[in-house]
Structures are given as structure tokens and as C-alpha cells.
Amino acid sequence: MSYSFSFIFSLFFLFFSLFSGQTLAQTAKQGILLVTFGSSYQQAEKAYELIDQKVKKAFPRTPVYWAYTSKKIRNKLAKEGKQIDSPPLALAKMLEQGFSEVVVQSLHVIPGEEFDYLKQVVNSFAHLPKGFKKISLGKPLLYSSKDVKEVVKKLYPVLPKLNKEEAFLFMGHGTEHPADVYYAGLNYWLQNKDKRLFLATVEGSIELEDILPDLRKNKIKRIYLMPFMSVAGDHAHNDLAGKEEDSWASTLTKLGFECVPYLKGLGEIESVVDIWVKHLQQAYKELDN
Ligand code: CO
């Protein structure tokens, strides 16, 4: 009697654990939140659309949402009738809609201020009572030293071919955050690839004048100008290629260089977007841990 009771009991227990395990797996509702700084430039849409497409292709069954970290951009777009959520608002909405497992992917270039903020948001949602069962955060474009080398390798073949008197100059954003050193690392690998590839920043430590001696030494006459940013937005159209006196294009033209704007965001280049998608796939795997 006691034997059969414990037998039935263990059978019941086995069934129960199998059944509940299965239901748990079935009810996990997974979603992706893509987070970028944001831009109100029409051209930025091109980059965002390509990223959206490539993410949906890699995760065909997972709903994809977007959020912008810049409040200024969100307010500007709201006045034009376009509502974009902040990261915490987007996550709160996903929670309300019943998502239990979420991957947040940073579409930033370096792990700077914006990424630090996003990390804090993700952490607070991870500890929220009745919050997500699982939440993970994907790394920005450049995180490991391997990423820095890889982005140059992927970017180089899609750039215009340069002759001896031409150079390619990237405008990185730059920051007071310690992650500004990524731009120095990037410059190293650009130069390692081709002595006519340069990078300076708008708000970081490598300034335009820092690379002028090398441009002159290499007898460069024509310079292609491209933003090293996810989109060709405000900085690209104004600080880089704008008509204002202090834009890089105006400054370099005054110094005798011929400037050719090459206004394409990194998010418009498939092989570069692949790096963000790879980081998203890595973060997705973390959900299984
Ligand atoms: Co800026």
C-alpha cells in the first residue's frame, strides 16, 4: 500500500514537473527593444529601416520595438506628430503587454554616457517587483578590442577607392566620458589599414587640427568626409559638411583641400549593421543562462 502510494506520488511529481516546465517554456513571451540616440533628420530613417530589417530577419518571430535616449529629439519629433518612447517607457509598455523576456540592444557606437544610462535602466527593470523574468543588454558597436578592428575591416571595402592624393576623414562624435579612448583605438586600426584613413572627433580629444600635419605630410589634395556615427544627422550635415564657417568642410577648404561629403551613417552599411546584430544575438543567448 505504502509502496504504491509513493509510486503514484512520484509519478504525479514527474508529470507535474514536466508539465509545468513545458508551460513555462510556452508562456515565455520574448521581445527586442532597439535603443538609439535618435535623430530628426529624414536621412536617419534610412539607417533605422535597414537596422530594423536586419534585426527582424535574424529574429523573424520576435516582436521588435524602438526607443530613443535623447529627450530633445523625442520632444522635437512629438511636435511633428511622431511619438517615440524613452527606454524606460518602452520597457514599461512591454511589461504591460505581457513580455517576460526582453533583450535591449544598444545602437550606440561606444560604451559611453548613453550606454551607461541604458545599463542603469536595464538593471532597474531587472530588479523591479513583478518585472521581467529575464532581461539582457546587447553591447554597442564598439565594445571589445576585436570590435574596433572588425569595424575597420568591414568598412574599408565599401569606401570609395582612394588615389594617392585622396584621403578619407571620419568624424567621430567624441565625449568627455573615458570611452573616448575608443576613437584613438579606431584611428590606430584605420591607419593600419590604409595611411589615408583618418578620424577626428567633434566633442572628443582627437581634434581636426591634430590630423592636419599628417594630411600635409601625405600631400593630400582631396578629402572625403564621412560621419563615424550610426546616422548622418545633425553633426554630419552641419559640423562636418555644413556651409557654416567653422564646419570641417569650410575649415579644410580654406586650408586648400578639396572636400567631398560622403554622408552615410554607419547604420546604412549592411556589413557594419551585422556587428550590432551579432551583439544582439550574444545578448539573446544570455537569456538562456
Ligand atoms: Co552630439
mmCIF file with all atom_site columns, C-alpha atoms and ligand atoms in Angstrom, residues 37 173 203 235, ligand 1:
data_model
loop_
_atom_site.group_PDB
_atom_site.id
_atom_site.type_symbol
_atom_site.label_atom_id
_atom_site.label_alt_id
_atom_site.label_comp_id
_atom_site.label_asym_id
_atom_site.label_entity_id
_atom_site.label_seq_id
_atom_site.pdbx_PDB_ins_code
_atom_site.Cartn_x
_atom_site.Cartn_y
_atom_site.Cartn_z
_atom_site.occupancy
_atom_site.B_iso_or_equiv
_atom_site.pdbx_formal_charge
_atom_site.auth_seq_id
_atom_site.auth_comp_id
_atom_site.auth_asym_id
_atom_site.auth_atom_id
_atom_site.pdbx_PDB_model_num
ATOM   1 C  CA . PHE A 1 37  ? 20.243 58.257 -29.554 1.00 0.00 ? 37  PHE A CA 1
ATOM   2 C  CA . HIS A 1 173 ? 31.312 62.064 -32.003 1.00 0.00 ? 173 HIS A CA 1
ATOM   3 C  CA . GLU A 1 203 ? 33.467 66.588 -28.856 1.00 0.00 ? 203 GLU A CA 1
ATOM   4 C  CA . HIS A 1 235 ? 26.589 66.618 -36.857 1.00 0.00 ? 235 HIS A CA 1
HETATM 5 CO CO . CO  B 2 .   ? 26.177 65.386 -30.410 1.00 0.00 ? 1   CO  B CO 1
#
